[in-house]
Tab-separated table of C-alpha atoms and ligand atoms in Angstrom:
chain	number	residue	atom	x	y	z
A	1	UNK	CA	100.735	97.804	160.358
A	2	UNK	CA	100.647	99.855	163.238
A	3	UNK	CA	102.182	99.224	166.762
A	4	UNK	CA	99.606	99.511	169.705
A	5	UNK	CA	100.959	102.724	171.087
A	6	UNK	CA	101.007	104.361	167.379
A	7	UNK	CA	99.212	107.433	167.131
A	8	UNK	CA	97.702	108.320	163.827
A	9	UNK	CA	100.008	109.783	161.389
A	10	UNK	CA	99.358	112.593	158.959
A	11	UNK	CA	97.206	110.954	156.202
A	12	UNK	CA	97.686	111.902	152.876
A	13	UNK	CA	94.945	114.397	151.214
A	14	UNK	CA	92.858	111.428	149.457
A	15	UNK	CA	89.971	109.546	151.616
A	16	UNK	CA	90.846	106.589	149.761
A	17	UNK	CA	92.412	104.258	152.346
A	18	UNK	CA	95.751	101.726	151.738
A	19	UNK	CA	95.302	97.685	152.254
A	20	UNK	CA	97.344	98.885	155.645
A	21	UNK	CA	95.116	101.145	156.878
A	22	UNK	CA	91.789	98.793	155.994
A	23	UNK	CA	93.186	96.629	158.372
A	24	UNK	CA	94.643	99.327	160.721
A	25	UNK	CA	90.637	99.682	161.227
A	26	UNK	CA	90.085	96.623	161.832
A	27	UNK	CA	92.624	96.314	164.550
A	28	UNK	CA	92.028	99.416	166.343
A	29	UNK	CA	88.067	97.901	166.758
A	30	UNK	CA	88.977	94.454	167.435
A	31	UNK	CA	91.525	95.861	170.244
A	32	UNK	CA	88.595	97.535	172.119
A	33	UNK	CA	86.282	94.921	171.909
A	34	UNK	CA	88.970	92.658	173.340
A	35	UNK	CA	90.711	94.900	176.155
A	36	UNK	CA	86.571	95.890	176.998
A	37	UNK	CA	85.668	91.820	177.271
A	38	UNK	CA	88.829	91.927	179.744
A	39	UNK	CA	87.721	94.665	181.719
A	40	UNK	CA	84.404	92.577	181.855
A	41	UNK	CA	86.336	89.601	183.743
A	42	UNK	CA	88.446	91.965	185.898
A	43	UNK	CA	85.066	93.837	187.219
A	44	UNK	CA	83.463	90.645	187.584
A	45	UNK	CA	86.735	89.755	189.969
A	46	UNK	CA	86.179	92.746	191.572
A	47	UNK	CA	89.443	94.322	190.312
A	48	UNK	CA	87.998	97.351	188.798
A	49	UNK	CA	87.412	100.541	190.896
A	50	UNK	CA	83.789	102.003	189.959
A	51	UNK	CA	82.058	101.325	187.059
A	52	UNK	CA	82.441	99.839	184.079
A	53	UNK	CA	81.524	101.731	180.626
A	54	UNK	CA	80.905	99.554	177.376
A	55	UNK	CA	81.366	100.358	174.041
A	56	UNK	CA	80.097	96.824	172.182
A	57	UNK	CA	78.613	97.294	169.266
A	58	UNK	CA	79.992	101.195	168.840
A	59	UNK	CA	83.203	100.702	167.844
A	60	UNK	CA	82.721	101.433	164.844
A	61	UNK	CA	82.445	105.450	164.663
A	62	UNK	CA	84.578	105.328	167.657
A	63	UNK	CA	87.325	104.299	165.458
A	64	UNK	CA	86.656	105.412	162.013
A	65	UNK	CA	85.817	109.197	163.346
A	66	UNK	CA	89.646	109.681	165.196
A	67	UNK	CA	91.006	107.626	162.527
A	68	UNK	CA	90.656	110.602	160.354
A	69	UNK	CA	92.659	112.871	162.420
A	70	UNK	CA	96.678	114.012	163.009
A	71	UNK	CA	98.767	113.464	165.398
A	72	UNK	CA	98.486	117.201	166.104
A	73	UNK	CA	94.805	117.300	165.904
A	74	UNK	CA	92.931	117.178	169.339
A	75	UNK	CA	90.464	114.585	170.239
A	76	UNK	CA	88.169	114.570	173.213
A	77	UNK	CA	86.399	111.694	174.058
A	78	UNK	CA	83.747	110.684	176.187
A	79	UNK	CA	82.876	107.239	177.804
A	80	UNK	CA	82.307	105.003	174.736
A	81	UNK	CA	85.399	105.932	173.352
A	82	UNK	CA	87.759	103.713	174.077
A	83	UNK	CA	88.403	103.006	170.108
A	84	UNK	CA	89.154	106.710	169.224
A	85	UNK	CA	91.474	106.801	172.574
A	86	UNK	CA	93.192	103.730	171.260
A	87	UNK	CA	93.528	105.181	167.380
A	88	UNK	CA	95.007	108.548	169.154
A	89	UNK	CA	97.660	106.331	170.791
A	90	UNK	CA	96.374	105.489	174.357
A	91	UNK	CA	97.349	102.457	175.654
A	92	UNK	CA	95.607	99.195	176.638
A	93	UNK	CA	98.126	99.319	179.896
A	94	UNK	CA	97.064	102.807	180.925
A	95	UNK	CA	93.343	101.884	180.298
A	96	UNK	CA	94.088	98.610	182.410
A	97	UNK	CA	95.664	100.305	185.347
A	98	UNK	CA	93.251	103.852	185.530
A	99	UNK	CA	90.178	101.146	185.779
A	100	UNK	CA	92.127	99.043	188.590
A	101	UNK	CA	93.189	102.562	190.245
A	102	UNK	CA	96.759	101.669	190.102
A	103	UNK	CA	99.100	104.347	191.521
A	104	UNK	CA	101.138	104.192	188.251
A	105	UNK	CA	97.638	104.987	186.003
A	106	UNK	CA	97.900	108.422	183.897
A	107	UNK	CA	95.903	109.790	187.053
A	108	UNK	CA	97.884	107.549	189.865
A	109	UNK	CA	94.161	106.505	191.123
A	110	UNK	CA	92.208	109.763	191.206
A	111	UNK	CA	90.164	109.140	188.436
A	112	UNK	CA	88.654	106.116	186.807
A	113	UNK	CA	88.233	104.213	183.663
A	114	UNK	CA	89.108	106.497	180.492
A	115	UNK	CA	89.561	109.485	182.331
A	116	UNK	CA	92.157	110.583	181.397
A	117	UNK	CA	94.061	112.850	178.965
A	118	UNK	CA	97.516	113.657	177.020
A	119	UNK	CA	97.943	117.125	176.030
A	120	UNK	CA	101.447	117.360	175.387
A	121	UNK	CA	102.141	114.191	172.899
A	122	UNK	CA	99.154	112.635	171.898
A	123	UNK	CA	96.634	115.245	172.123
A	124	UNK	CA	93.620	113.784	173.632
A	125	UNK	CA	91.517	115.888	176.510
A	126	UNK	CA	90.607	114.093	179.669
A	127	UNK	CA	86.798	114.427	179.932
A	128	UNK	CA	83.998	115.940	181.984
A	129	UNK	CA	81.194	113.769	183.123
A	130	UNK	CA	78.600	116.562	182.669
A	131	UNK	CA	76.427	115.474	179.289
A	132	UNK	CA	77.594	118.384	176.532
A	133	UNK	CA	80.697	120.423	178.400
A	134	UNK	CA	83.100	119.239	176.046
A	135	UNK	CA	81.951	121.646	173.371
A	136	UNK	CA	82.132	124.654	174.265
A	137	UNK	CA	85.663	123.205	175.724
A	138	UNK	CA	86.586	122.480	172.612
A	139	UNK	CA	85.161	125.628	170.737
A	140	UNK	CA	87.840	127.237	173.184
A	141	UNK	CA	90.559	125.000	172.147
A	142	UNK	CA	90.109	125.348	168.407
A	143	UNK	CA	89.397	129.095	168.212
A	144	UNK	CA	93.008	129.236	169.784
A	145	UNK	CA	94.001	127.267	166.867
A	146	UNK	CA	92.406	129.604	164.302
A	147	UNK	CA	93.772	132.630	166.454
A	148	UNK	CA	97.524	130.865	166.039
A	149	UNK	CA	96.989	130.153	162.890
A	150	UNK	CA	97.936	126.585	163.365
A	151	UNK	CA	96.257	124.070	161.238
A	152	UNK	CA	95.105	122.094	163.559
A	153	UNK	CA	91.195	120.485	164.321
A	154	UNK	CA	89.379	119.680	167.278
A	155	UNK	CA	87.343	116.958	167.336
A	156	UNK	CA	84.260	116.143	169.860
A	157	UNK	CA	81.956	113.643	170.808
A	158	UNK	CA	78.414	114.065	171.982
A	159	UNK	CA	75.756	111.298	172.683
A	160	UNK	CA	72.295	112.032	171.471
A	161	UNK	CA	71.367	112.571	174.613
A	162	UNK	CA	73.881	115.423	175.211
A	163	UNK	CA	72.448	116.660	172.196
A	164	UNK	CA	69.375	118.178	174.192
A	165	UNK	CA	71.433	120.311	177.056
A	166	UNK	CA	72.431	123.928	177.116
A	167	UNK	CA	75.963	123.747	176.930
A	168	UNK	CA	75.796	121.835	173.656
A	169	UNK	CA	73.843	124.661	172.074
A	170	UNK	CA	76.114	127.782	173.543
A	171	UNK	CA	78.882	125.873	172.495
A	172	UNK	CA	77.825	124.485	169.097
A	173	UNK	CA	76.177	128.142	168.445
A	174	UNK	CA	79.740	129.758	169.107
A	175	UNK	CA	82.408	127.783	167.467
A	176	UNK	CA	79.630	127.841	164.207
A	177	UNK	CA	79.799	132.023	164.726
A	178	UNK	CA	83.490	132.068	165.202
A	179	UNK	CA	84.512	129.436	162.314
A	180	UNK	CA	86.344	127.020	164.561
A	181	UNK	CA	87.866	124.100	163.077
A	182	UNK	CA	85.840	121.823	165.090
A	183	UNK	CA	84.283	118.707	164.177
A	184	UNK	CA	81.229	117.482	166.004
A	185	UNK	CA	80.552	113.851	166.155
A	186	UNK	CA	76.880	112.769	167.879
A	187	UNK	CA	76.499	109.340	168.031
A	188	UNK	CA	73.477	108.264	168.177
A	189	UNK	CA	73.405	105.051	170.043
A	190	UNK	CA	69.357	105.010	170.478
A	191	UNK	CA	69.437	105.239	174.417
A	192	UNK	CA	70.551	107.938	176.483
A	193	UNK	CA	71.004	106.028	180.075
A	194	UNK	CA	66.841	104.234	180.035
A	195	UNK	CA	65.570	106.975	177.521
A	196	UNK	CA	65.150	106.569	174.283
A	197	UNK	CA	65.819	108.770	171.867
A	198	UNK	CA	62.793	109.862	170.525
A	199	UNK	CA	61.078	110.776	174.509
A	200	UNK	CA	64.035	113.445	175.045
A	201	UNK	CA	63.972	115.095	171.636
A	202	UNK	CA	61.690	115.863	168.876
A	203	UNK	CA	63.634	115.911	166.056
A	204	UNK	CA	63.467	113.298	163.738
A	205	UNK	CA	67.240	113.611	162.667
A	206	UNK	CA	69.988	114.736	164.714
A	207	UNK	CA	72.028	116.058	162.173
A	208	UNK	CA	69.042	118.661	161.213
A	209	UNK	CA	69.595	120.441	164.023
A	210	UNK	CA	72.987	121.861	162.338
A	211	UNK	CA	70.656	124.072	159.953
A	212	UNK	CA	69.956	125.706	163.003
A	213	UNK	CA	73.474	126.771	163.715
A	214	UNK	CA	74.184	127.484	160.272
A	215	UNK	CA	76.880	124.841	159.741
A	216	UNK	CA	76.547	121.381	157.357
A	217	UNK	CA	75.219	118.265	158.963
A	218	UNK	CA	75.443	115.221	158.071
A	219	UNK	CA	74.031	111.557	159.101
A	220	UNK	CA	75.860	108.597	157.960
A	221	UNK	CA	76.497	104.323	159.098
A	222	UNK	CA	78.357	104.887	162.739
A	223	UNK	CA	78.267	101.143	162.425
A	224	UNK	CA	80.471	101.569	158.942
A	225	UNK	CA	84.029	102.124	159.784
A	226	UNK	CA	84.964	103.200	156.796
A	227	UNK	CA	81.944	105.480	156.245
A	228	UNK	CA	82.616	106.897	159.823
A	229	UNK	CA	86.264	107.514	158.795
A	230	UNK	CA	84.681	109.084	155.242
A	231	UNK	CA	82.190	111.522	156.653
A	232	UNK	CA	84.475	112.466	159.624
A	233	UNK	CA	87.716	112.921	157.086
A	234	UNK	CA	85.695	115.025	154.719
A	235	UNK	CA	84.352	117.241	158.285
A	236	UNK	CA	88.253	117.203	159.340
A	237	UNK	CA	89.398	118.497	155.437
A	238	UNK	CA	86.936	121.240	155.809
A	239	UNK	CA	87.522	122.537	159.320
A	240	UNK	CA	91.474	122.670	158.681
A	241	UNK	CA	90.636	124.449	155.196
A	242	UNK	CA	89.244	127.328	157.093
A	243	UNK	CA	85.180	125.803	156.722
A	244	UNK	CA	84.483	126.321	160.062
A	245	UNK	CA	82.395	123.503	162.061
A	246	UNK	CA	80.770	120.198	160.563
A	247	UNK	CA	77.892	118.369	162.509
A	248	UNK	CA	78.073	114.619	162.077
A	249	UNK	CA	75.893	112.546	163.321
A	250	UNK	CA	76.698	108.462	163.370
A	251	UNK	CA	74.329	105.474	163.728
A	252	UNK	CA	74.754	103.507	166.338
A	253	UNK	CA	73.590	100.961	168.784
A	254	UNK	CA	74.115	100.758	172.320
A	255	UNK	CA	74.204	96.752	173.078
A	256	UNK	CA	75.016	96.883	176.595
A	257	UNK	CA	73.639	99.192	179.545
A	258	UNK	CA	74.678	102.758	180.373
A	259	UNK	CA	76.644	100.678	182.803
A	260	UNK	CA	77.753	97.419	183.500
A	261	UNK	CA	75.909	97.778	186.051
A	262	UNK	CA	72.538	98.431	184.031
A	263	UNK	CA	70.135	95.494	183.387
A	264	UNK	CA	68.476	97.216	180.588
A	265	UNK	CA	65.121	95.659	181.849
A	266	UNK	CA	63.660	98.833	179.973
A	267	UNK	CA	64.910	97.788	176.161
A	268	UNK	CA	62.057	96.345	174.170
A	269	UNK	CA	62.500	92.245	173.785
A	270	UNK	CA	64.730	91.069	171.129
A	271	UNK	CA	66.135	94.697	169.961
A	272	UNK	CA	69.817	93.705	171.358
A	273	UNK	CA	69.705	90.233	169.853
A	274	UNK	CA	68.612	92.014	166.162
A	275	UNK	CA	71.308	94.234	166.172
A	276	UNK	CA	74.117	92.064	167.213
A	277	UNK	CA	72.926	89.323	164.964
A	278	UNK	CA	72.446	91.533	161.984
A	279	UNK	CA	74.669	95.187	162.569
A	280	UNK	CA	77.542	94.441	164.269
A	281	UNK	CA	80.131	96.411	163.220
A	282	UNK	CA	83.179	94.004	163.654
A	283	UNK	CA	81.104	90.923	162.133
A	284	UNK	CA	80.590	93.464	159.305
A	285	UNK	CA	83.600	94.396	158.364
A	286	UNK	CA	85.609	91.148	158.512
A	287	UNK	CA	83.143	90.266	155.856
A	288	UNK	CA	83.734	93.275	154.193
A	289	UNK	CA	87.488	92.548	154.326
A	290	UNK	CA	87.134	89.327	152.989
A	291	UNK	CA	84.514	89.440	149.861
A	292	UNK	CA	85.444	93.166	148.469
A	293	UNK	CA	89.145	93.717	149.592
A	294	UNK	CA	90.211	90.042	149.294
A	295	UNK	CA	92.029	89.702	153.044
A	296	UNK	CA	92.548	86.441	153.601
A	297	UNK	CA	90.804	85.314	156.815
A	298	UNK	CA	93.758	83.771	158.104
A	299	UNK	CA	95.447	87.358	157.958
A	300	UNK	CA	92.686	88.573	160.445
A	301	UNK	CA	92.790	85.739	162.514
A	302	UNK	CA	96.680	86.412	162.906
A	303	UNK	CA	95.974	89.998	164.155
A	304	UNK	CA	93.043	88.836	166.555
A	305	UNK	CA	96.014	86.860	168.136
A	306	UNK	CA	97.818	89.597	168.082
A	307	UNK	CA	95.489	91.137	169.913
A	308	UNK	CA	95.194	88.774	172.628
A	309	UNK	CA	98.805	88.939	173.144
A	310	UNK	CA	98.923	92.198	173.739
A	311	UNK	CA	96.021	92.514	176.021
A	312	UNK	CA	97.559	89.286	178.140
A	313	UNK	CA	100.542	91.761	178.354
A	314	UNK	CA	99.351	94.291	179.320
A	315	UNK	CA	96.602	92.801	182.131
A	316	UNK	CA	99.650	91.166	183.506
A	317	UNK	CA	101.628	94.287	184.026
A	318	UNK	CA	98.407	95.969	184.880
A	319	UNK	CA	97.723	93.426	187.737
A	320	UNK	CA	101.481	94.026	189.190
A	321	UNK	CA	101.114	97.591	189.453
A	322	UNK	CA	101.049	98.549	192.586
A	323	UNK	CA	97.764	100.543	194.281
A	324	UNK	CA	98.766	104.429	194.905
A	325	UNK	CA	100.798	105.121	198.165
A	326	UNK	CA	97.584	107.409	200.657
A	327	UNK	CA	100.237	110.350	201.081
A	328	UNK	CA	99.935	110.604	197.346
A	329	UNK	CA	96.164	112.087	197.822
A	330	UNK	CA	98.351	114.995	199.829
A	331	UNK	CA	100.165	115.790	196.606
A	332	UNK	CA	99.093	117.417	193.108
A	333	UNK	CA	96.184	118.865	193.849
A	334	UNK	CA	96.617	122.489	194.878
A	335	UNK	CA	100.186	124.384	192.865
A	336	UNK	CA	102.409	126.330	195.672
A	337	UNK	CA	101.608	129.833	196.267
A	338	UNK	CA	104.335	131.765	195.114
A	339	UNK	CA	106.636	133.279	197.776
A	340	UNK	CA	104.316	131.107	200.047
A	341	UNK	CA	105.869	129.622	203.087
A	342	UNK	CA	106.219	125.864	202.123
A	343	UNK	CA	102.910	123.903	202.529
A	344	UNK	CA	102.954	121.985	205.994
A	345	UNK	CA	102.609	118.567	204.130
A	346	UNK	CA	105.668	118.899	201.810
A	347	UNK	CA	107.939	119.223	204.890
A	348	UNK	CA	109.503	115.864	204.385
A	349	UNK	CA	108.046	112.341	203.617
A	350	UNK	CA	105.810	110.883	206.895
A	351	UNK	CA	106.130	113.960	209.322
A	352	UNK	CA	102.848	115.464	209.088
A	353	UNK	CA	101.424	112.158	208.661
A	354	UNK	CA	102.608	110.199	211.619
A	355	UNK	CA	102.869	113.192	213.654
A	356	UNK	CA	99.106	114.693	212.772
A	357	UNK	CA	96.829	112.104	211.299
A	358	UNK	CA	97.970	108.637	212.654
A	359	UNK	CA	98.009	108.009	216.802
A	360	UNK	CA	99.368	105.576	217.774
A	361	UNK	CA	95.840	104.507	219.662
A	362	UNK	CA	94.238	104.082	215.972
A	363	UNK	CA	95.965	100.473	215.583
A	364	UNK	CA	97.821	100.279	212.424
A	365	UNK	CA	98.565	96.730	210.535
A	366	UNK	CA	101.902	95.410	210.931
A	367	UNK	CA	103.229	91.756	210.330
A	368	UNK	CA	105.411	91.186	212.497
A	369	UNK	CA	103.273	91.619	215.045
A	370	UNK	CA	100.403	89.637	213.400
A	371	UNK	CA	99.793	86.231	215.931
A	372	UNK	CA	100.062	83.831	213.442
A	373	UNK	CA	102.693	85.944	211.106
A	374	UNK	CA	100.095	86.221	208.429
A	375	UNK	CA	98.193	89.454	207.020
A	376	UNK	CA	94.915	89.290	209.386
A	377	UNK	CA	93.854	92.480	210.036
A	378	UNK	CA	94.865	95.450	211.761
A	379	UNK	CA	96.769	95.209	215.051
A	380	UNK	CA	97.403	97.911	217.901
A	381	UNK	CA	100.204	99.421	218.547
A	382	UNK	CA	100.129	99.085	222.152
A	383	UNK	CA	100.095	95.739	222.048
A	384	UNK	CA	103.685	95.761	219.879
B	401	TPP	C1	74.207	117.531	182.595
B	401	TPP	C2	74.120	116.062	182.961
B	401	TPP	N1	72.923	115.503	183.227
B	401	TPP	C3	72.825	114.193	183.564
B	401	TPP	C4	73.966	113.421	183.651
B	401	TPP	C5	73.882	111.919	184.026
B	401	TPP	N2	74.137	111.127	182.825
B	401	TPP	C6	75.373	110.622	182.585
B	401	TPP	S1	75.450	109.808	181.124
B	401	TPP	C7	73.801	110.085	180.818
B	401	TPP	C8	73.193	109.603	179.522
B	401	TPP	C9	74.005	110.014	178.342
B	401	TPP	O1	73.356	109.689	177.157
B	401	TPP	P1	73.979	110.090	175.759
B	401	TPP	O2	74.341	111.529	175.719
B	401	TPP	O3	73.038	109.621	174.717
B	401	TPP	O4	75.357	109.268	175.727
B	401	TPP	P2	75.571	107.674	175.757
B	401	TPP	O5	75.754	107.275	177.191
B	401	TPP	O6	74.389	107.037	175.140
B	401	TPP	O7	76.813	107.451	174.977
B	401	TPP	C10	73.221	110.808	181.846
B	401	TPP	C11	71.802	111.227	181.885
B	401	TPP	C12	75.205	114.055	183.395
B	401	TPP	N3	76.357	113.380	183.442
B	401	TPP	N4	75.258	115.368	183.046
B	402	MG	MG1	73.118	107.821	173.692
């Protein structure tokens, strides 16, 4: 079984999939549901900085899709991902601490929720909000790997509503006419923010709009792990054969809003209830596990504890992370000039601070001084 932090090893050459790695799958998807239900109480406490981004009832392709790649492969997610971050080796405590801001998160509090990225180790790309950008950044990335020679793939998410902008097309369009190894994955949740899918785009299949590149498209179960890990391994095999780009677009169901935030006041009555009562991927599966490949339940049960555990664990630490120190918003952001005289801020730890940005007249909170020797509020100076 795999440790949280794993990453996916190399898989061998055959689709087929071990007892181990049936249940790999089911771990990886009953992690995010769990660690996303946690993030549900910390917002609700107010913990979590910005919004919160939910993945319930998509964890399926999330998983299955980066389940088919290497540890060398690159992944780039986007917001209902959290699964195929997870399979590629992120960890619930990073995911914890970038949605609380903590000043220890992979981005010390400058960016939120999952992004984030690891392009050193673990090989997943920190994302850009802007619906269908990631392709053409990832054409880029795996033309240099067919330039290297390295057999590596790229792998990229779209939702179906990304499907419909410009920079999906240019970047589609070029990594078909330059034979990247890329793998494209739209999932096709039904909703793209309040719009469904069929009153942004004409076509009745996604997937058909690969004939138009010139590359194979395919449309499978995204709420089928292991037919999301099939389609997407077969897509993967091809692209690091030399095939050039696969289209492949996964069935799916958005059960929450674009947003925590979201009511979905605009979803037709009783859709939500049909699909969690009757396509849930997780409910699925555990069946699945249980009638064809004879896993015990109590064997599942024992890893949903597992689960818990480890998502306790890792809230905990989370929680006792500290927020990010406000010099650190000074730091990181612009590289030195070369030969350039040193930047004013760098000249040693509070100078510019305390001597440019922070008069004494502004009041500043301090204990000690605090009346009734409790945290209250800020206190002036002058009065110290
Ligand atoms: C170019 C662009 N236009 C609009 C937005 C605002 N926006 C963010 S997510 C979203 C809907 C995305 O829908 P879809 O691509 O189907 O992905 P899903 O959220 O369903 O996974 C919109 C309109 C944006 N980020 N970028
Ligand atoms: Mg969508």
């Amino acid at each position: 079984m795999a440790a949280s932090s794993a990453t996916a090893p190399a898989r061998a050459s055959s689709a087929d999939l071990t007892r181990d790695q049936l249940l790999e799958l089911y771990y990886w998807m009953r992690l995010t549901r769990t660690l996303e239900e946690r993030l549900v109480n910390l917002y609700r406490q107010t913990k979590v900085v910005g919004g919160l981004f939910r993945s319930l009832g998509q964890e399926a392709c999330a998983v299955g899709s980066a389940y088919a790649l290497r540890r060398e492969d690159v992944l780039s997610p986007l917001i209902r991902n959290l699964g195929s971050m997870l399979v590629k080796g992120a960890t619930p405590l990073e995911v914890l601490r970038q949605y609380m801001a903590k000043g220890d998160s992979p981005t010390r509090g400058r960016e939120l929720n999952i992004h984030f990225g690891d392009v050193e180790d673990r090989n997943f790309v920190g994302q850009i909000s802007h619906l269908g950008d990631m392709v053409p950044v990832m054409a880029g990335v795996t033309l240099s790997f067919r330039l290297r020679r390295e057999p590596r793939v790229g792998l990229v998410y779209v939702g179906d509503g990304a499907t419909s902008t410009g920079a999906f097309h240019e970047g589609i369009n070029f990594a078909a006419v330059q034979r990247c190894p890329l793998v494209v994955i739209v999932e096709n949740n039904c909703y793209a923010y309040s719009t469904p899918t069929d009153r942004q785009c004409a076509a009745e299949r996604l997937a058909d709009k690969a004939a138009g590149y010139g590359i194979p498209g395919v449309r499978g179960d995204g709420n089928d792990v292991v037919e999301s890990y099939r389609l997407t391994r077969e897509a993967v095999d091809r692209a690091r054969a030399g095939g050039g780009p696969t289209l492949v677009e996964l069935m799916t169901y958005r059960r929450k809003g674009h947003a925590e935030h979201d009511n979905q006041s605009y979803v037709p009555e009783g859709e939500i209830e049909r699909w969690a009562a009757t396509n849930d991927p997780i409910d699925r599966y555990l069946k699945r596990l249980t009638t064809q490949f004879g896993v015990d339940a109590s064997e599942l049960e024992a890893l949903d504890e597992r689960v818990r555990r480890e998502v306790d664990a890792a809230t905990d630490e989370a929680e006792r992370s500290p927020p990010p120190p406000p010099r650190d918003a000074l730091v990181g952001v612009y590289a030195d000039p070369p030969r350039a005289e040193e930047l004013w801020f760098r000249r040693g730890q509070d100078a510019a601070v305390t001597e440019h940005e922070r008069p004494a007249g502004w009041g500043t909170f301090d204990e000690r001084n605090s009346p009734t020797g409790s945290p209250r509020g800020p206190v002036s100076r002058e009065g110290a």
